[in-house]
Short mmCIF file of C-alpha atoms in Angstrom, two decimals:
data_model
loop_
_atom_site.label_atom_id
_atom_site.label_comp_id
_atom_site.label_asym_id
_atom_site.label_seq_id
_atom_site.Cartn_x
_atom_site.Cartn_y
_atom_site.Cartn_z
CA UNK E 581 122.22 24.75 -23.48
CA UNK E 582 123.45 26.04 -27.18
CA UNK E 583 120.58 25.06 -29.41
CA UNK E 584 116.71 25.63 -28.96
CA UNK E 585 114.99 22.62 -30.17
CA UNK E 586 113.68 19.24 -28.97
CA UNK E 587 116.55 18.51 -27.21
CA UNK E 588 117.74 21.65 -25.56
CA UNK E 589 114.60 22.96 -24.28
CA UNK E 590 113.97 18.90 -22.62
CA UNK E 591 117.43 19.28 -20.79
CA UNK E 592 116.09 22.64 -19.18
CA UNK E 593 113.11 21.23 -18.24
CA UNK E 594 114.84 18.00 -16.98
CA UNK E 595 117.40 19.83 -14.94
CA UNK E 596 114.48 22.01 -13.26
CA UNK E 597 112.10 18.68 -12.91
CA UNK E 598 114.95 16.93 -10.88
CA UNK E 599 115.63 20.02 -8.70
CA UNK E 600 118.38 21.91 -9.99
CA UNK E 601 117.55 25.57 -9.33
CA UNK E 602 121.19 27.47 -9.99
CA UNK E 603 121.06 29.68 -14.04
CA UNK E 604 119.60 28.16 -17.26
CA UNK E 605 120.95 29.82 -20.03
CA UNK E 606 119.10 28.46 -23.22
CA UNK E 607 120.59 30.13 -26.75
CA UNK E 608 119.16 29.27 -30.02
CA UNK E 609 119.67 30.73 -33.50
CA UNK E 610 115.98 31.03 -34.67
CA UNK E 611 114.34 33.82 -33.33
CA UNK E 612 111.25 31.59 -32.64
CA UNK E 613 109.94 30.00 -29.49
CA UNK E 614 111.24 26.54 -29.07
CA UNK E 615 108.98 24.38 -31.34
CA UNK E 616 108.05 20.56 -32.84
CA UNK E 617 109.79 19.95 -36.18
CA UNK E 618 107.67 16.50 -36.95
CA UNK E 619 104.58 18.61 -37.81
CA UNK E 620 106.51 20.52 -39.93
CA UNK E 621 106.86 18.28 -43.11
CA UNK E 622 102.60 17.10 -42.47
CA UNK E 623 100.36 19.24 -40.52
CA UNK E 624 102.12 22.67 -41.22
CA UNK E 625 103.39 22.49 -44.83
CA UNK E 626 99.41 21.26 -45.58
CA UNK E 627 98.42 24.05 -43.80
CA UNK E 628 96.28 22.29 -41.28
CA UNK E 629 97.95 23.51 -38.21
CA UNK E 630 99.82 26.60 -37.07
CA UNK E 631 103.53 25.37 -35.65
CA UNK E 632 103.66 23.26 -32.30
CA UNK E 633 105.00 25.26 -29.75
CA UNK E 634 107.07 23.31 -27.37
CA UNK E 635 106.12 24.96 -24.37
CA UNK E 636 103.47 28.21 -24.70
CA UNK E 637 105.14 31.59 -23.81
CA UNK E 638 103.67 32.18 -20.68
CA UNK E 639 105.22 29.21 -19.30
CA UNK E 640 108.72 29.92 -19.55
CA UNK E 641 108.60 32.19 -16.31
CA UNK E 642 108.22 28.80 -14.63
CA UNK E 643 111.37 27.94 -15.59
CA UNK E 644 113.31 30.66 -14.55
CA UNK E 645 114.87 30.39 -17.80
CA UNK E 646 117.49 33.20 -19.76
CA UNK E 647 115.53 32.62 -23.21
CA UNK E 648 118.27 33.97 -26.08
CA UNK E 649 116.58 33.73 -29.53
CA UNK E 650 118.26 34.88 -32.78
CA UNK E 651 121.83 34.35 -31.09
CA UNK E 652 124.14 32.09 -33.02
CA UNK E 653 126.94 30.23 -31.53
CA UNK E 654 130.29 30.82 -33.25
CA UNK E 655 132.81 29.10 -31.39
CA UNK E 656 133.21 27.02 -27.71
CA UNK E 657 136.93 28.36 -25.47
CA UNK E 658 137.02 25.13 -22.87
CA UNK E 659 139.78 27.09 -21.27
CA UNK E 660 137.70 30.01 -20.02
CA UNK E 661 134.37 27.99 -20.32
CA UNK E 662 132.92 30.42 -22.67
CA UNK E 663 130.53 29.97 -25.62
CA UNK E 664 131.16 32.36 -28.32
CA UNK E 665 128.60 34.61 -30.32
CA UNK E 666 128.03 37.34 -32.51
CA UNK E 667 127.36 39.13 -28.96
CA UNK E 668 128.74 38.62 -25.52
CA UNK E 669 130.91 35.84 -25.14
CA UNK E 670 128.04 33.34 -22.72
CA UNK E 671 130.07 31.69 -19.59
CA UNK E 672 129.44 28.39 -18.16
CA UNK E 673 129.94 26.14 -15.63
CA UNK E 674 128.03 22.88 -17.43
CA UNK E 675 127.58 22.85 -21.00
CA UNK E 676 125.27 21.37 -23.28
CA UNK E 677 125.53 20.81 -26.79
CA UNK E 678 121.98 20.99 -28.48
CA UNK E 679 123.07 22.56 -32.37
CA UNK E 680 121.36 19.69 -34.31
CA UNK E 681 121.63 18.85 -37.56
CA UNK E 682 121.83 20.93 -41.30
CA UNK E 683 120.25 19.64 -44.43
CA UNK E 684 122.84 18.22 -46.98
CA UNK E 685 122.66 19.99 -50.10
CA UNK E 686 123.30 19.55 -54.05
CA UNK E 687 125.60 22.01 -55.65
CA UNK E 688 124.75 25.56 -56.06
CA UNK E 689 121.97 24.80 -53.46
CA UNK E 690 119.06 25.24 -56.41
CA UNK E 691 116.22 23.91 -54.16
CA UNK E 692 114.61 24.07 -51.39
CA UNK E 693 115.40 22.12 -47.61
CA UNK E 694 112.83 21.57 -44.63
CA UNK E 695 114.17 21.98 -41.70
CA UNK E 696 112.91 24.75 -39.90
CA UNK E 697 109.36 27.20 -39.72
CA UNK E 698 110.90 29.39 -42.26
CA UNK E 699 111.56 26.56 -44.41
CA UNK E 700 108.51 25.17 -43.96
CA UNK E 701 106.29 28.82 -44.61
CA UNK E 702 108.57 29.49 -47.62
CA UNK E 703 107.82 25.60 -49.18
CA UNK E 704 104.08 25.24 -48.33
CA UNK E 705 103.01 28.08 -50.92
CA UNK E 706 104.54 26.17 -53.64
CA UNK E 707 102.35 22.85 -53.25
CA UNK E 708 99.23 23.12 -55.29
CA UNK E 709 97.32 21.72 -58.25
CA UNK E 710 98.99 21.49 -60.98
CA UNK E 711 102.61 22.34 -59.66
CA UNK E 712 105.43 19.54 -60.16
CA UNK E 713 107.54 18.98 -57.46
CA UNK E 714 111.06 17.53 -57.39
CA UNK E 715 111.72 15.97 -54.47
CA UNK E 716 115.70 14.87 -54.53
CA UNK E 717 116.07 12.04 -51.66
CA UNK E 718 113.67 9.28 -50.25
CA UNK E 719 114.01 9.40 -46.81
CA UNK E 720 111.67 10.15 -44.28
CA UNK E 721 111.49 13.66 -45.10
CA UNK E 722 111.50 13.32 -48.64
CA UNK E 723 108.46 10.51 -47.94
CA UNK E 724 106.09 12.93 -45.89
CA UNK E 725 106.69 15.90 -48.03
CA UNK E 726 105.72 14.16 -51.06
CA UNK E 727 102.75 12.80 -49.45
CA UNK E 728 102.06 16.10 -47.98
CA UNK E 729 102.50 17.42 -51.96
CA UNK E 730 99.83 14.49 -53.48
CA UNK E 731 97.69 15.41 -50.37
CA UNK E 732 97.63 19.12 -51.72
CA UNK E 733 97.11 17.79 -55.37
CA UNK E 734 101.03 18.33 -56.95
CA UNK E 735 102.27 16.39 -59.28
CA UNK E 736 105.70 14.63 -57.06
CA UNK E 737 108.65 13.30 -58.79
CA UNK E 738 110.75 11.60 -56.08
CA UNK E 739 114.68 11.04 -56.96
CA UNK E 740 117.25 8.36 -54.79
CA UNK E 741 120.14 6.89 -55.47
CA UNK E 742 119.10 3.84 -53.24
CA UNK E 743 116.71 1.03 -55.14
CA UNK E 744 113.60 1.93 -52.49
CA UNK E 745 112.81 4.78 -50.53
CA UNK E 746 114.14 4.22 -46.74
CA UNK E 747 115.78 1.03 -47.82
CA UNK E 748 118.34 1.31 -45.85
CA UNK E 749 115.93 2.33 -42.78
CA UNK E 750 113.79 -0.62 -43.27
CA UNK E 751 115.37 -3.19 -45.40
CA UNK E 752 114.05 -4.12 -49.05
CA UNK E 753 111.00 -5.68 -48.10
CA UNK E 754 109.25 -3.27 -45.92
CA UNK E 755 110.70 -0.26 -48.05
CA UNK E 756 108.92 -2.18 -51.44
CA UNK E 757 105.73 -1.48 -49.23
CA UNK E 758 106.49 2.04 -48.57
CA UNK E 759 106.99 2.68 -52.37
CA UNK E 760 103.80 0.82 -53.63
CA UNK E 761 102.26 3.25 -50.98
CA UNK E 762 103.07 6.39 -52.51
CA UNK E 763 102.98 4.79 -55.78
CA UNK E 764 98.85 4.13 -54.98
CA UNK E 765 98.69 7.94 -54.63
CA UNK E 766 100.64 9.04 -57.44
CA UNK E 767 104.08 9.58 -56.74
CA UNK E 768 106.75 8.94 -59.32
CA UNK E 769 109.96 7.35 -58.05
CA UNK E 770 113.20 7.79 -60.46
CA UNK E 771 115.43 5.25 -58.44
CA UNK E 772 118.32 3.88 -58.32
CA UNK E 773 119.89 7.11 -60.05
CA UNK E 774 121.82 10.39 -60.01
CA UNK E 775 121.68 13.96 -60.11
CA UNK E 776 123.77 15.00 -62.98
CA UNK E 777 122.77 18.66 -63.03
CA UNK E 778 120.15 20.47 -60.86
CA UNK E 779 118.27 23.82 -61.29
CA UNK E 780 114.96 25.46 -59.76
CA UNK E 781 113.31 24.58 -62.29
CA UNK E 782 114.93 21.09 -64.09
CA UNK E 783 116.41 18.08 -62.56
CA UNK E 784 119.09 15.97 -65.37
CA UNK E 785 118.93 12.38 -63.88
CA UNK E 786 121.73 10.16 -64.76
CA UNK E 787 119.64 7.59 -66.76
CA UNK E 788 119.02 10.73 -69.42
CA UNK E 789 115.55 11.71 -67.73
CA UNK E 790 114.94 15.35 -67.75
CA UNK E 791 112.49 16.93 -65.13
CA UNK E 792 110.78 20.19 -65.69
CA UNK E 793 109.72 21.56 -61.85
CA UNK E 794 107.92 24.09 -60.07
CA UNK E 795 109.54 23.46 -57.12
CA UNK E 796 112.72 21.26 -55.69
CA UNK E 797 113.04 20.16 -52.00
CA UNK E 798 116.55 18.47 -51.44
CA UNK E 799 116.32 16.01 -48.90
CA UNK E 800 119.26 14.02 -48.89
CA UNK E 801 119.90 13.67 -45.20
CA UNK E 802 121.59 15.89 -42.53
CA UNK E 803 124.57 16.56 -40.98
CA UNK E 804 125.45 17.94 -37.30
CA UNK E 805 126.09 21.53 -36.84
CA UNK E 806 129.50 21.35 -35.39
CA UNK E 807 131.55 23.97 -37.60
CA UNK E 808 130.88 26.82 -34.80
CA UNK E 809 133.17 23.70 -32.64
CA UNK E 810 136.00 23.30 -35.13
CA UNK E 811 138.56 24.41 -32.43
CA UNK E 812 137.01 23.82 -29.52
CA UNK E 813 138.96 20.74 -29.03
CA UNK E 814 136.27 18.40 -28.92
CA UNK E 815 135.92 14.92 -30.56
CA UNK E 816 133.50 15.90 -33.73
CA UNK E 817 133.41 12.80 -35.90
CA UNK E 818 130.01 12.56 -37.41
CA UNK E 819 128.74 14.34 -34.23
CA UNK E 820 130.29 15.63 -31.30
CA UNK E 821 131.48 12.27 -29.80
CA UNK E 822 130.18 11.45 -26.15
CA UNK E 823 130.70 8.59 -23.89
CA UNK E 824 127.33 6.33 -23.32
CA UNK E 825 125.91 8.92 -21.31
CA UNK E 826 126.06 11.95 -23.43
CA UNK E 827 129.39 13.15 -22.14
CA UNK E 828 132.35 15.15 -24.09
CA UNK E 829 134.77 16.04 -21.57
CA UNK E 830 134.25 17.29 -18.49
CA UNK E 831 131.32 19.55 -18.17
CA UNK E 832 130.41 19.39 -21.60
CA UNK E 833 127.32 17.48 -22.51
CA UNK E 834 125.85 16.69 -26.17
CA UNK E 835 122.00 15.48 -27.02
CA UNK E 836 120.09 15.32 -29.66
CA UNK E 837 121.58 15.07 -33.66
CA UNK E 838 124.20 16.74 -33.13
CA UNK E 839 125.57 13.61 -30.29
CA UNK E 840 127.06 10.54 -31.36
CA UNK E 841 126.29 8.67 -28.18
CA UNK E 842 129.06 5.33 -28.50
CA UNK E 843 129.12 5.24 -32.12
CA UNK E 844 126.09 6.25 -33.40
CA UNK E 845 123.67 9.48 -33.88
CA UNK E 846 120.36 9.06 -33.44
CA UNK E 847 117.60 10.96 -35.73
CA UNK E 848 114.43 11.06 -34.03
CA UNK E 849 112.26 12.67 -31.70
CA UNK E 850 112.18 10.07 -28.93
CA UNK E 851 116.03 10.13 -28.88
CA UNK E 852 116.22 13.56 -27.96
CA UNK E 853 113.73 13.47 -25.31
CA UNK E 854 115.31 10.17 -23.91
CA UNK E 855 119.31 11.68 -24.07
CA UNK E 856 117.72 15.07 -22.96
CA UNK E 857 116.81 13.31 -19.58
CA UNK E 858 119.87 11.06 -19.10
CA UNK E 859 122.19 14.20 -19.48
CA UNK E 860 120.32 16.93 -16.91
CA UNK E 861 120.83 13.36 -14.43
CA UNK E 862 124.59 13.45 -15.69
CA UNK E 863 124.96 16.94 -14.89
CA UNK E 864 123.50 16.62 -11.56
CA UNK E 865 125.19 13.39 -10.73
CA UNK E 866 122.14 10.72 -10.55
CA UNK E 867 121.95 7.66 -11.90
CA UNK E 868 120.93 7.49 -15.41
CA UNK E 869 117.49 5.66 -16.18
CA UNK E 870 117.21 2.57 -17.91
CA UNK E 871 117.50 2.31 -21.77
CA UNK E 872 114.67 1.52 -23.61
CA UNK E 873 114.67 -0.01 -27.59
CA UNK E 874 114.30 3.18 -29.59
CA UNK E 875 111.63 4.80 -31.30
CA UNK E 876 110.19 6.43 -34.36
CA UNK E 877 107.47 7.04 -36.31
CA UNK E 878 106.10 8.88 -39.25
CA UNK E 879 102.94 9.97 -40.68
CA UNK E 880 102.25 9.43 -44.90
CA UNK E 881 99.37 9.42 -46.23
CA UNK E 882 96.66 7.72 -43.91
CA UNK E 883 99.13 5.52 -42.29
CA UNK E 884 101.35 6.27 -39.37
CA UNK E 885 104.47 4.12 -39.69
CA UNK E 886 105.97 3.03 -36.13
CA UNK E 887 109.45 1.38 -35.58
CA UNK E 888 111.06 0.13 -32.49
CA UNK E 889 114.58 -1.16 -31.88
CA UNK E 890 117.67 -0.72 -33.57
CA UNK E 891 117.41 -1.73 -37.55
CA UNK E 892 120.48 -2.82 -39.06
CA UNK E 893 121.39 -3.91 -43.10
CA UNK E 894 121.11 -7.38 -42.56
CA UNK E 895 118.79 -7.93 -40.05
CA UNK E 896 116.44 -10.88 -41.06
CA UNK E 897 112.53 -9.61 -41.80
CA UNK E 898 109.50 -11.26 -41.62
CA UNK E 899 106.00 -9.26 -42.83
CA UNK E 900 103.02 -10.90 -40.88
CA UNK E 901 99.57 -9.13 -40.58
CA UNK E 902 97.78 -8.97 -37.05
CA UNK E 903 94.84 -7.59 -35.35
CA UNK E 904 91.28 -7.83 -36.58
CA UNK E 905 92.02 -5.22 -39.36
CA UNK E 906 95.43 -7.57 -40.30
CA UNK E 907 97.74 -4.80 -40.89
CA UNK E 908 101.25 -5.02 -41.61
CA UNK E 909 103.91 -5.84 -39.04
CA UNK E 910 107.19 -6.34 -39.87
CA UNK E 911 109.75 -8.37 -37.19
CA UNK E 912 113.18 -7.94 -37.24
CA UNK E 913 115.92 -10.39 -36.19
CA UNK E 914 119.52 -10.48 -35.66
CA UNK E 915 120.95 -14.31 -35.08
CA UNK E 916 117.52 -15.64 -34.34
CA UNK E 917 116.67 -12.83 -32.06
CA UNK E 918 114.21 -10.32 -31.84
CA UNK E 919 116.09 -6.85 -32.76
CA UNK E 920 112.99 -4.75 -34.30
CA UNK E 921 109.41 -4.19 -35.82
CA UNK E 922 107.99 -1.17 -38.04
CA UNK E 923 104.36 -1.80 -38.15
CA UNK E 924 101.41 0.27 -40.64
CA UNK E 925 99.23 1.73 -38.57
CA UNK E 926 99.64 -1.19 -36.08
CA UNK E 927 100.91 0.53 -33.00
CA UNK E 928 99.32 -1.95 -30.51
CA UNK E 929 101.22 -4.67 -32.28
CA UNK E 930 104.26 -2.45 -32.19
CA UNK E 931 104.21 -1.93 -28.50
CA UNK E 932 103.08 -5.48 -27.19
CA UNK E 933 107.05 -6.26 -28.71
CA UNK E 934 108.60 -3.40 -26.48
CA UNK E 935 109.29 -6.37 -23.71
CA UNK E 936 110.45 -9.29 -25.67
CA UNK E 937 114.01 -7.61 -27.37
CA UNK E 938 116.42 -10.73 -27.06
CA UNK E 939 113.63 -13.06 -27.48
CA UNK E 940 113.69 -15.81 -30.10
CA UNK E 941 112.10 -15.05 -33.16
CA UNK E 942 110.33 -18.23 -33.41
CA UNK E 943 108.59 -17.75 -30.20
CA UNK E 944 107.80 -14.51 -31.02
CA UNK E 945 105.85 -15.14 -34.35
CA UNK E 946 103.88 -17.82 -32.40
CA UNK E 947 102.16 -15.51 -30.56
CA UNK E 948 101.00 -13.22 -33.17
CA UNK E 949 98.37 -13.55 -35.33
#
């Protein structure tokens, strides 16, 4: 397994949980233990929590696991099944891809990215009272950090080229609740507008607004680390490209962001634990499990936002409010049929949907309330 996140770490564990017990060789580029990026962008850059280990030290004996921190992958030989490093070329008879994603950047890369603990430890410092915070992108990370940044009293300025944050995530509708959201606690959006020139310390938007900053996260999105794969030989096309079940070629396996399972990647933290699974029964030649709808979720402010199914631009959306506390819940559909739901802090409502994907709308919506 080259990469150790999420996803490469789950495969280990998977392969071991369904009996394999030949070498696990797990390299990763950080020299950290495996650990949970969600916290990251909430708990950690707040301070509130140390970083989520994965697994605690002492339990990686149990595995039987060859741990290789602080290695970097620099190029993949298929002919002599051979991952390349900085060190000793790393043989294999099964590979999996596990490299993830890198954050997209602006030119001259003023700012700062979250992706990692050291990005993280090096960001949190800078979110105080009194500090102004340019946040470039209004995606999910862009959301929690400037939540996490209002929670810690900074003045957030929050920059997208889109007309909503996570409009194209959740449709105009549901994304005009996300923004009045952040807007309640204090966040400045400057949408629907450019980055004409970007420092440290000043943002130059293209409808002539000029930001003085303390700080500047860029958090325009990610792309997959493939460029250690460039002749390798593989399909890479937004991701290394893999059949339905996670495979490249023969005995080469991709999960996580760096896979583009069929013809799409898929972001989240669910994903990786699900493909994680499917490919250790790939490599050992079991049927793969069933598919379930998938999953996300994300913490801003006091609300925890949960979505199920696959969302697509287009997809019809209807807000209702349900349970005693009649929170949001919003129901997507796709030709009359249920395709989705994001709910506020209404995971009950979320889940009771899990079962009905395919069903029609109509019959849906009469049973909530």
């Amino acid at each position: 397994m080259v990469g150790a996140g999420l996803a490469g770490l789950r495969t280990a564990e998977a392969l071991r949980d369904k009996g394999f017990a030949g070498e696990l060789v797990l390299v990763g580029d950080e020299v950290h233990l495996p650990y949970d990026r969600p916290p990251l962008s909430k708990h950690v850059l707040r301070g509130e929590r140390d970083p989520v280990l994965l697994r605690p030290e002492a339990a990686y004996a149990e595995l039987a696991l060859d741990l290789r921190l602080g290695v970097a992958a620099t190029g993949l030989d298929l002919q002599t099944r051979r991952v390349l490093t900085g060190h000793d070329p790393i043989p294999f008879d099964q590979l999996v891809i596990a490299t993830g994603a890198t954050p997209r950047r602006l030119p001259g890369s003023p700012g700062h990215v979250l992706r990692t603990l050291d990005d993280a430890q090096a960001l949190a410092p800078l979110l105080a009272p009194g500090r102004v915070i340019g946040v470039v992108g209004a995606g999910l990370i862009g959301c929690e950090v400037a939540a996490s940044a209002r929670a810690k009293g900074a003045e957030v300025h929050v920059v997208d080229l889109l007309p909503r944050p996570l409009v194209r995530v959740l449709g105009d509708a549901v994304a005009a609740r996300v923004q009045a959201l952040h807007e309640e606690h204090g966040v400045r959006f400057h949408l629907a507008t450019s980055v004409v020139q970007a420092s440290a310390a000043h943002l130059e938007l293209g409808d002539g607004t000029v930001l003085d900053l303390d700080a500047l996260l860029e958090a325009m999105g990610v792309v997959p680390t493939t460029g250690w794969l460039a002749t390798s030989g593989l399909t890479v096309d937004d991701g290394v490209v893999c059949d339905e079940n996670g495979r490249a070629t023969d005995g080469v396996w991709a999960v996580g962001d760096v896979a583009r399972w069929g013809s799409t990647r898929h972001e989240h933290w669910t994903s990786a634990t699900r493909q994680a699974e499917a490919v250790a029964a790939g490599v050992l030649g079991l049927p793969p499990a069933a598919g379930e709808p998938p999953y996300w979720w994300s913490d801003q402010y006091d609300v925890k936002l949960q979505g199920l199914g696959r969302l697509e631009v287009g997809d019809d959306v209807v807000v209702v409010e349900t349970g005693p506390r009649k929170r949001p819940l919003a129901v997507y559909s796709r030709g009359g049929l249920l395709s989705g739901a994001v709910g506020f802090s209404n995971a009950a409502a979320v889940f009771a949907l899990k079962e009905r994907f395919g069903d029609p709308l109509d019959e849906v919506l009469a049973t909530l309330g």
